[in-house]
Coordinates of C-alpha atoms and ligand atoms in Angstrom, one line a residue:
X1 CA 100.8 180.3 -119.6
X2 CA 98.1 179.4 -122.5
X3 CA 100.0 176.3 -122.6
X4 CA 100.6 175.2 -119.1
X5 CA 96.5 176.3 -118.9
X6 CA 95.7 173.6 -121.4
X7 CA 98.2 171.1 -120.0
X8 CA 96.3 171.1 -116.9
X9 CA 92.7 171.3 -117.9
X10 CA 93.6 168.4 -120.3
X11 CA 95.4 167.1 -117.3
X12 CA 91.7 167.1 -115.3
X13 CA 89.8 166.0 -118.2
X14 CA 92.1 162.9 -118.4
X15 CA 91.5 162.4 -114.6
X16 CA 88.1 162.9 -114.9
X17 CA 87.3 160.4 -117.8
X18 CA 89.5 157.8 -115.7
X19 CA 87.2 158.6 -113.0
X20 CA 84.0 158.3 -114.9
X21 CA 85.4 155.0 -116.8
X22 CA 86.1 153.4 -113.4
X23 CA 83.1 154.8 -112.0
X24 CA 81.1 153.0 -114.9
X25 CA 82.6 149.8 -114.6
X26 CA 82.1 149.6 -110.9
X27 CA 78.4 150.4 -111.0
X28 CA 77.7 147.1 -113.5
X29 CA 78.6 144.2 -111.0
X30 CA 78.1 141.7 -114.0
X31 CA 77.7 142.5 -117.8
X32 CA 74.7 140.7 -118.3
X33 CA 72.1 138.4 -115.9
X34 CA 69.8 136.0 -117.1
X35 CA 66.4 135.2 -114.9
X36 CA 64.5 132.2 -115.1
X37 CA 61.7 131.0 -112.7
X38 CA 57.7 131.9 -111.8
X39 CA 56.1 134.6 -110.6
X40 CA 58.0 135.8 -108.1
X41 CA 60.4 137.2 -111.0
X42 CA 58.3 137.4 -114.0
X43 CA 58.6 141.0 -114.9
X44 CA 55.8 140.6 -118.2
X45 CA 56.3 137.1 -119.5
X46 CA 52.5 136.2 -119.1
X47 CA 51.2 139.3 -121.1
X48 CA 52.6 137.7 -124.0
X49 CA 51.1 133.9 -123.5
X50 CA 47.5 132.7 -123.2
X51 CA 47.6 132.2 -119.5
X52 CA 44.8 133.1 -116.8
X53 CA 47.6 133.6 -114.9
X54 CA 48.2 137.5 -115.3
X55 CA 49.2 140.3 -113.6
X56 CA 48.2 143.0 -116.1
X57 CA 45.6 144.8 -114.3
X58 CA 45.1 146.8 -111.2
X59 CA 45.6 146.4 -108.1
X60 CA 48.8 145.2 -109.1
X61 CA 51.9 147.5 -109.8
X62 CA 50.0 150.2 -107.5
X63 CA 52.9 151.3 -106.1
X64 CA 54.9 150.9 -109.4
X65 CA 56.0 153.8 -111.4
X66 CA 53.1 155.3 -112.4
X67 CA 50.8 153.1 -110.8
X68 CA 51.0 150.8 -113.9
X69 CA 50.6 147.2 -113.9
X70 CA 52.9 145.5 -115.9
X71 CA 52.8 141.7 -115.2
X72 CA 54.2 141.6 -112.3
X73 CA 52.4 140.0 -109.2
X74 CA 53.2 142.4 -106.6
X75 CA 52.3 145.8 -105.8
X76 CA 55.8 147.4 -106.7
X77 CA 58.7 146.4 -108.1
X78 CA 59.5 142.4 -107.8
X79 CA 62.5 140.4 -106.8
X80 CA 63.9 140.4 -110.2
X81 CA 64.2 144.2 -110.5
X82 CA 66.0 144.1 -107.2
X83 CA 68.2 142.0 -107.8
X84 CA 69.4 143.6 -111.0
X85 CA 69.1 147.0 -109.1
X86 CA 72.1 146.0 -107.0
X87 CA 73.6 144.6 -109.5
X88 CA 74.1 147.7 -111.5
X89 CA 72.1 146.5 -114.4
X90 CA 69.1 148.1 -115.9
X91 CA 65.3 146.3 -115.3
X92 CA 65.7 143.3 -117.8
X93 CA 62.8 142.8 -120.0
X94 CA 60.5 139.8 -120.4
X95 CA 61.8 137.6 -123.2
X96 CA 58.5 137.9 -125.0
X97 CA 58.7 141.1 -125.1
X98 CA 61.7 141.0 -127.3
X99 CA 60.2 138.7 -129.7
X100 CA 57.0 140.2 -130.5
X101 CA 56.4 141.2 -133.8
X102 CA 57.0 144.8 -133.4
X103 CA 60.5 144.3 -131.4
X104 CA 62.4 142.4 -133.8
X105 CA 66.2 144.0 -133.5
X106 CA 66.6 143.5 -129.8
X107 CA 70.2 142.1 -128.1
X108 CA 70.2 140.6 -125.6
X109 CA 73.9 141.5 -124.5
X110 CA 72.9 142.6 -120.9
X111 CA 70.7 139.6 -120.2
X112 CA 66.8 138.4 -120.3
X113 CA 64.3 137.4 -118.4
X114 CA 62.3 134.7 -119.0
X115 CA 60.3 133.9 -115.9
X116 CA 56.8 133.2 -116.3
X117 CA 53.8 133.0 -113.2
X118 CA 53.2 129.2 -112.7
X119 CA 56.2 127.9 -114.3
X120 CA 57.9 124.7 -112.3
X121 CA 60.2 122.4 -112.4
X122 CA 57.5 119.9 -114.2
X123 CA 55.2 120.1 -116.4
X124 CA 51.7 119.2 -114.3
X125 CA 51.6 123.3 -112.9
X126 CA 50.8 124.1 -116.2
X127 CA 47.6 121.7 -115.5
X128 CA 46.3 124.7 -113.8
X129 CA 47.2 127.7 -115.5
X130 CA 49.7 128.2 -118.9
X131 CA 52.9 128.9 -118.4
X132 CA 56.4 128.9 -119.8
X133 CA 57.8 125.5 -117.7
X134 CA 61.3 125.8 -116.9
X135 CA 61.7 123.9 -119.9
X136 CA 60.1 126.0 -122.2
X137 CA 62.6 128.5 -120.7
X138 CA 65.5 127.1 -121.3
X139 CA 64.7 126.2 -125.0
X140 CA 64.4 130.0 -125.3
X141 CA 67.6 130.5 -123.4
X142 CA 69.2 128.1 -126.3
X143 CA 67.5 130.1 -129.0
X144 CA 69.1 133.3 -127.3
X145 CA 72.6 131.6 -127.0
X146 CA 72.3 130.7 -130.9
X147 CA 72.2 134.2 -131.1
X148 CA 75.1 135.5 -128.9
X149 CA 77.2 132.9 -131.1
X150 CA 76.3 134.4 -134.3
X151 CA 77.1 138.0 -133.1
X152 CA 80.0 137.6 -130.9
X153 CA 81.4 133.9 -131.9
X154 CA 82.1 130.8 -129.7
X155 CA 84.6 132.1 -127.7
X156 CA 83.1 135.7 -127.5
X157 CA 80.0 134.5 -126.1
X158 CA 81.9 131.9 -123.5
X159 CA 83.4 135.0 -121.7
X160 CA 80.4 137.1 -121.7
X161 CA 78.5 134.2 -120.1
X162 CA 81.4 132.9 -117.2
X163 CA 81.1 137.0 -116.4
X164 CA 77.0 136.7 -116.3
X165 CA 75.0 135.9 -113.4
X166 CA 72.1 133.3 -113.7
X167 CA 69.5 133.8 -111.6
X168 CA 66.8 130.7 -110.8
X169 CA 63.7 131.1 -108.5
X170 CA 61.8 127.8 -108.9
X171 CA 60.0 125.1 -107.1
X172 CA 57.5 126.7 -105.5
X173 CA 54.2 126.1 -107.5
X174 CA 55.4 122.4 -107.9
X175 CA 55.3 122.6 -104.0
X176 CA 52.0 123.8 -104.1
X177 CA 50.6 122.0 -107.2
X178 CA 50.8 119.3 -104.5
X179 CA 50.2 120.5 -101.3
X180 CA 46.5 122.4 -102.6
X181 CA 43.7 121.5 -101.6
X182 CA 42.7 119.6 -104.8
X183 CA 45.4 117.7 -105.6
X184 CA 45.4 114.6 -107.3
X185 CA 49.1 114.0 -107.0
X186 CA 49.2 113.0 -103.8
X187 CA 47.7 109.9 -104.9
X188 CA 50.1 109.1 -107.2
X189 CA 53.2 110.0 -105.1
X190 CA 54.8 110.4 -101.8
X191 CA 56.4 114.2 -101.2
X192 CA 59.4 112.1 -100.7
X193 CA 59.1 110.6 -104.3
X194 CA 58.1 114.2 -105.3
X195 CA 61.3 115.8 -104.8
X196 CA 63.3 113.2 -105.3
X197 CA 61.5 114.1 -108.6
X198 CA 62.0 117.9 -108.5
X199 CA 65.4 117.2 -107.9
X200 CA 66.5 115.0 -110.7
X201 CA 64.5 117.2 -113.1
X202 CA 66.5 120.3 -111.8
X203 CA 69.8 118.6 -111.9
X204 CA 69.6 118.0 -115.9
X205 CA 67.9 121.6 -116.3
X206 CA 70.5 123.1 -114.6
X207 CA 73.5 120.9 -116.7
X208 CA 71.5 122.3 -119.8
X209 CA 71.8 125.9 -118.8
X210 CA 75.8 125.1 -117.6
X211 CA 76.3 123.9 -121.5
X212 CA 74.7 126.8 -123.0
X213 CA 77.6 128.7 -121.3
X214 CA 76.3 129.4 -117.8
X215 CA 78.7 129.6 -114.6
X216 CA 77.7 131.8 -112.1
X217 CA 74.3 130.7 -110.3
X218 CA 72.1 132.4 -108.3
X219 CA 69.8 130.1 -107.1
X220 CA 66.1 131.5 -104.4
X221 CA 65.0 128.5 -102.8
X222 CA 61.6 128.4 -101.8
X223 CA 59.7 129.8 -99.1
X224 CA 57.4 128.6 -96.7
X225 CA 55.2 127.6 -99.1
X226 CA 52.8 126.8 -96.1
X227 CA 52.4 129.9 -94.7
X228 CA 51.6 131.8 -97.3
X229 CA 47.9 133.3 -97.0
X230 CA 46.4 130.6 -99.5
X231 CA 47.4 127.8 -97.2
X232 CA 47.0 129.4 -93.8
X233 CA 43.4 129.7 -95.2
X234 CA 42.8 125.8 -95.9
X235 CA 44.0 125.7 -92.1
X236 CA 40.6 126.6 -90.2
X237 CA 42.8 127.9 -87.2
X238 CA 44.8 130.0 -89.9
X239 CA 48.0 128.2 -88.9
X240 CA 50.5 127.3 -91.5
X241 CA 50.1 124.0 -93.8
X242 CA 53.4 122.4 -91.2
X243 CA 53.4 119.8 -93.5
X244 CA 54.4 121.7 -97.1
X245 CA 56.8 124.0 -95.0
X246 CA 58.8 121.1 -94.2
X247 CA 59.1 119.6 -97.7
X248 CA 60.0 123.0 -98.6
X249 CA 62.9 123.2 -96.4
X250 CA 63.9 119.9 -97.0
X251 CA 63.5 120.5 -101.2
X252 CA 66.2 123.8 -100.4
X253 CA 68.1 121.2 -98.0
X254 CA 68.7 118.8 -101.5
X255 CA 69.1 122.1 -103.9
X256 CA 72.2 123.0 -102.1
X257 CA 73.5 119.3 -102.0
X258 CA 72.3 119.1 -105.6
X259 CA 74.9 122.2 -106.5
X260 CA 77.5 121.7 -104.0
X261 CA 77.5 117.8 -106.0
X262 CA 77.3 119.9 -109.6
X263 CA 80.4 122.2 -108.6
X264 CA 82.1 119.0 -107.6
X265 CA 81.9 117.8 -110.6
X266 CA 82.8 121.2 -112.5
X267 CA 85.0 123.3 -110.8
X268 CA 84.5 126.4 -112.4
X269 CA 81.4 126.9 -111.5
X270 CA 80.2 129.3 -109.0
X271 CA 77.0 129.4 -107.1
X272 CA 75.1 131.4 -104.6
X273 CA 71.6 130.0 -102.9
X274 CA 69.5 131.9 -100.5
X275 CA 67.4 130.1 -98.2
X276 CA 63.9 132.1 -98.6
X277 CA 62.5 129.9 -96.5
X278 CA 64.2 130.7 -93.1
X279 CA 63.9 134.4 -94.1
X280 CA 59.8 134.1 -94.9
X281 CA 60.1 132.5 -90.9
X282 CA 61.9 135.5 -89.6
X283 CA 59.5 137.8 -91.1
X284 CA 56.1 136.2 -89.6
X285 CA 58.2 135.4 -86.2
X286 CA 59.7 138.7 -86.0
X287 CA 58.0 141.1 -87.8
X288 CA 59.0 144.1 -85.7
X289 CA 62.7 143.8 -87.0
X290 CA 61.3 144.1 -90.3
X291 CA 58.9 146.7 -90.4
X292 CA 55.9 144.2 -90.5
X293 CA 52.7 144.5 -88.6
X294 CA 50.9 142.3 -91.0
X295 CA 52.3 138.7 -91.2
X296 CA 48.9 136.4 -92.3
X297 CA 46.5 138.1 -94.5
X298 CA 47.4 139.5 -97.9
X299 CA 47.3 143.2 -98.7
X300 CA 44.8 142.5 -101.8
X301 CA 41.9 139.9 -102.4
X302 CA 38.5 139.5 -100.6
X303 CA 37.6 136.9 -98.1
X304 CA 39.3 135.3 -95.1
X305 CA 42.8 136.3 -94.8
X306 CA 41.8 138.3 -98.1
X307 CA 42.9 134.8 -99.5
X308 CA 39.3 133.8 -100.8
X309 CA 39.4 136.0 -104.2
X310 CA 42.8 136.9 -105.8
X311 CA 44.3 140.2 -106.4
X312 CA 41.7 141.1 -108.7
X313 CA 40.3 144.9 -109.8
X314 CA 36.7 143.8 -107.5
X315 CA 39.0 143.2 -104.8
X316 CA 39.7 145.0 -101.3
X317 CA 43.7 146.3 -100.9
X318 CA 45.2 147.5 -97.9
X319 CA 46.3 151.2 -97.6
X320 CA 49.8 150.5 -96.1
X321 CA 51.4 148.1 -98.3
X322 CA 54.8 147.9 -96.3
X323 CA 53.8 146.6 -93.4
X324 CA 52.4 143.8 -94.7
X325 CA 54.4 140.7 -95.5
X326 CA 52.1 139.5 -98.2
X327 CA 50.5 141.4 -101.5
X328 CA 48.1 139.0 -102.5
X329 CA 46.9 135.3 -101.4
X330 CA 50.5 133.7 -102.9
X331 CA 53.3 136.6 -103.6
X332 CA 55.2 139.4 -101.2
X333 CA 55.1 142.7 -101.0
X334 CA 57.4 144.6 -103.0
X335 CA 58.7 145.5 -99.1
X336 CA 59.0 142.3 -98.6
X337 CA 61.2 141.4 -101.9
X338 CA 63.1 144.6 -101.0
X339 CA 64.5 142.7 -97.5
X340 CA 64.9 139.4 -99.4
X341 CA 66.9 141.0 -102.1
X342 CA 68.9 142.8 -99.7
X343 CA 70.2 139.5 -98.0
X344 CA 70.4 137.7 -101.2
X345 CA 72.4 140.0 -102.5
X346 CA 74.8 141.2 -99.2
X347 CA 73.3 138.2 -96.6
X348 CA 76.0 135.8 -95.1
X349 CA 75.1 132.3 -93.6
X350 CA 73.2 130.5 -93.1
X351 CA 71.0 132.8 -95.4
X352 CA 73.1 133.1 -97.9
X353 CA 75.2 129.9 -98.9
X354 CA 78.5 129.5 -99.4
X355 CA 78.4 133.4 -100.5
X356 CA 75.9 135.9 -101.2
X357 CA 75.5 137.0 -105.1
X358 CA 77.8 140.3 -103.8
X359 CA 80.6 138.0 -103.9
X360 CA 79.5 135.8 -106.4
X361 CA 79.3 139.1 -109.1
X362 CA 82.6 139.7 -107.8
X363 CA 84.3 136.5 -109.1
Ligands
LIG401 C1 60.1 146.2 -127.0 O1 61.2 146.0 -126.1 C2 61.4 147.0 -125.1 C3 62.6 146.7 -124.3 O2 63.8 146.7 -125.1 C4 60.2 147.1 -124.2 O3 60.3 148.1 -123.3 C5 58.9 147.3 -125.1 O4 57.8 147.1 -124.2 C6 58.8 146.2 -126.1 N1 57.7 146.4 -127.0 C7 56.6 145.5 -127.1 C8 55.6 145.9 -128.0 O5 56.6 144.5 -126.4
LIG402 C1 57.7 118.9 -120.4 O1 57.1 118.8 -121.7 C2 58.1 119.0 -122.8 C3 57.3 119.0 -124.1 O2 56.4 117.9 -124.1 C4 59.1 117.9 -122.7 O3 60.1 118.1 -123.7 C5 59.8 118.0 -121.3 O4 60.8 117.0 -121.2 C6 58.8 117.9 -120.2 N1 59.5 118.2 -118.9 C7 59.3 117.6 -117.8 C8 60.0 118.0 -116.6 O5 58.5 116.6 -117.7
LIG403 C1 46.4 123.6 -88.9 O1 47.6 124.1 -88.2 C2 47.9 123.4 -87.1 C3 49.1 124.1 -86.4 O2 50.2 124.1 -87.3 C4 48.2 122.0 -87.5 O3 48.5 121.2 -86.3 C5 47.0 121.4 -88.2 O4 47.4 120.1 -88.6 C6 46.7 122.2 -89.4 N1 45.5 121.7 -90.1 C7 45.5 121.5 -91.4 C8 44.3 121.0 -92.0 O5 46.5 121.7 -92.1
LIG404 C1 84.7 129.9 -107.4 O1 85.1 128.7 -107.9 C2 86.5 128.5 -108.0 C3 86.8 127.1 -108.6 O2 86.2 126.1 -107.7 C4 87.1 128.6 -106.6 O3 88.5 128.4 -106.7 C5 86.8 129.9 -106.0 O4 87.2 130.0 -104.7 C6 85.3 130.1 -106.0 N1 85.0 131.5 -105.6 C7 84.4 131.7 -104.4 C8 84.3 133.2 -104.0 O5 83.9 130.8 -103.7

């Protein structure tokens, strides 16, 4: 009887750890994601760098876990933290976190993130505030493959990487860098010759990331750049800035030819992008389907639209942060990154194109 007893219970335990193992492995979509883009992902990037561009002080992160503001420009959690919710993977840290003198034996096995408020594509948005470029972000993604070579060898690191998602939210303050008010760009170039710009830039960032081992993209287009609460206040009927929400569709319309063109040419790779900006639309033309009531004016800043003064501890915040669209004169709500996230990750088309990152974990 003793023995029959200890046959079963070892029996159950077996079941159970097989149970438990399984149950593991199906909660982490992906082994390990990698983020790169601005501020609508950096999770604490621009704590670390000499930027004006910082999110490190209240109001922001007031509906964070205990009310802390971290870096990130929103009032909650961002898209980033989202993304790597669903995907089973704990909050990545900012890269330079990691690297800072007191964090020196870090890995960097389950992914980084190295977004950075006012990053782009080129190098003129860090004419108005410093930032880690995309460039600049993908040298430390090379420094951080160096290292995944030395611990787990060539092929070692190949395999974790084809597994690894690669998430890249970029674009936008180029978009705006030439669309503000002040611009001096738009003397030297056409938005036509601008993206065709963006796009050719892109193209060899995104064949540098591929050789460093990446295969699975996850690319965020941009939004409506016009309609967010800076531009509608340039507009003195409070309208949307038409003009930079069409080159911003039209720079997402030449992303997804740019990577339907790069898988072409490389079969295995896989890629997911979400079109933020017909999302953003829905929100502001539908807001009732979303939980909106608030579709113009951000939740924190002072002035007209509250997009006069930034999200700054003198300024005004809304008490109801989900039902606005907008936290501050440039950046969503974390409500707002919630719904995105939620399509990006189980959307179909149009939104999400060919497949949502669901499917693309899956592969
Ligand atoms: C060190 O890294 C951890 C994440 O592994 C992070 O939570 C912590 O803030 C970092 N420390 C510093 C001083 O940046
Ligand atoms: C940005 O500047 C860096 C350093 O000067 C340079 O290596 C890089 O090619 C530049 N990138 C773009 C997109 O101009
Ligand atoms: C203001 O918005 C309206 C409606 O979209 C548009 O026709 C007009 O050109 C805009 N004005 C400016 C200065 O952007
Ligand atoms: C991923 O890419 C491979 C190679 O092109 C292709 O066979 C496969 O169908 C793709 N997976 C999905 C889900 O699109």
């Amino acid at each position: 009887m003793g023995h029959c007893n200890s046959v079963v219970s070892f029996f159950f335990f077996f079941i159970s750890f097989l149970i438990t193992m399984n149950h593991t492995q199906a909660d982490k979509m992906v082994p390990a994601m990698f983020i790169f883009g601005d501020s609508l992902v950096d999770v604490g990037n621009n704590n670390h760098i000499k930027s004006l561009l910082k999110a490190n002080f209240p109001h922001n992160g007031i509906d964070f876990t205990g009310h802390k503001a971290t870096g990130r420009f929103t009032n909650g959690k961002n898209a980033a933290d989202f993304i790597v919710e669903k995907l089973g993977l704990p909050i990545l840290p900012p890269y330079l976190s990691l690297v800072s003198a007191s964090n020196k034996s870090n890995s960097f096995f389950g992914g980084v993130n190295f977004a950075s408020g006012g990053a782009g594509i080129m190098n003129y948005t860090k004419q108005f505030f410093d930032s880690l470029s995309l460039d600049e972000q993908i040298d430390y993604y090379s420094t951080v493959y160096g290292d995944l070579v030395e611990q787990l060898g060539a092929a070692g690191t190949q395999k974790l990487l084809s597994k690894s998602l690669f998430g890249i939210v970029i674009g936008s303050n180029d978009m705006l860098g030439y669309f503000g008010s002040s611009s001096s760009l738009r003397q030297k170039m056409t938005p036509q010759q601008l993206l065709d710009l963006m796009v050719s830039t892109l193209q060899g960032q995104l064949k540098r990331i591929f050789n460093l081992g990446a295969r699975k993209f996850a690319f965020i287009g941009v939004g409506a750049i016009g309609c967010c609460p800076s531009q509608r206040n340039l507009n003195k009927t409070g309208e949307c800035n038409e003009e930079a929400n069409y080159w911003s569709h039209t720079f997402n319309e030449r992303v997804k030819a740019l990577l339907q063109r790069m898988k072409s040419e490389n079969n295995d790779i896989n890629y997911s992008l979400f079109d933020t900006y017909s999302m953003l639309l829905n929100f502001i033309q539908n807001p009732d389907a979303y939980g909106f009531t608030e579709v113009k004016a951000a939740c924190c800043g002072l002035g007209n639209l509250r997009a006069e003064v930034a999200c700054l501890p003198i300024s005004k915040y809304c008490s109801i942060r989900s039902d606005h669209v907008f936290w501050d004169l440039y950046h969503p709500t974390e409500a707002a990154y919630r719904i995105f996230v939620d399509n990006v990750f189980d959307g179909s088309q149009p939104y999400a194109y060919p497949i949502n990152v669901k499917q693309l974990a899956a592969i």
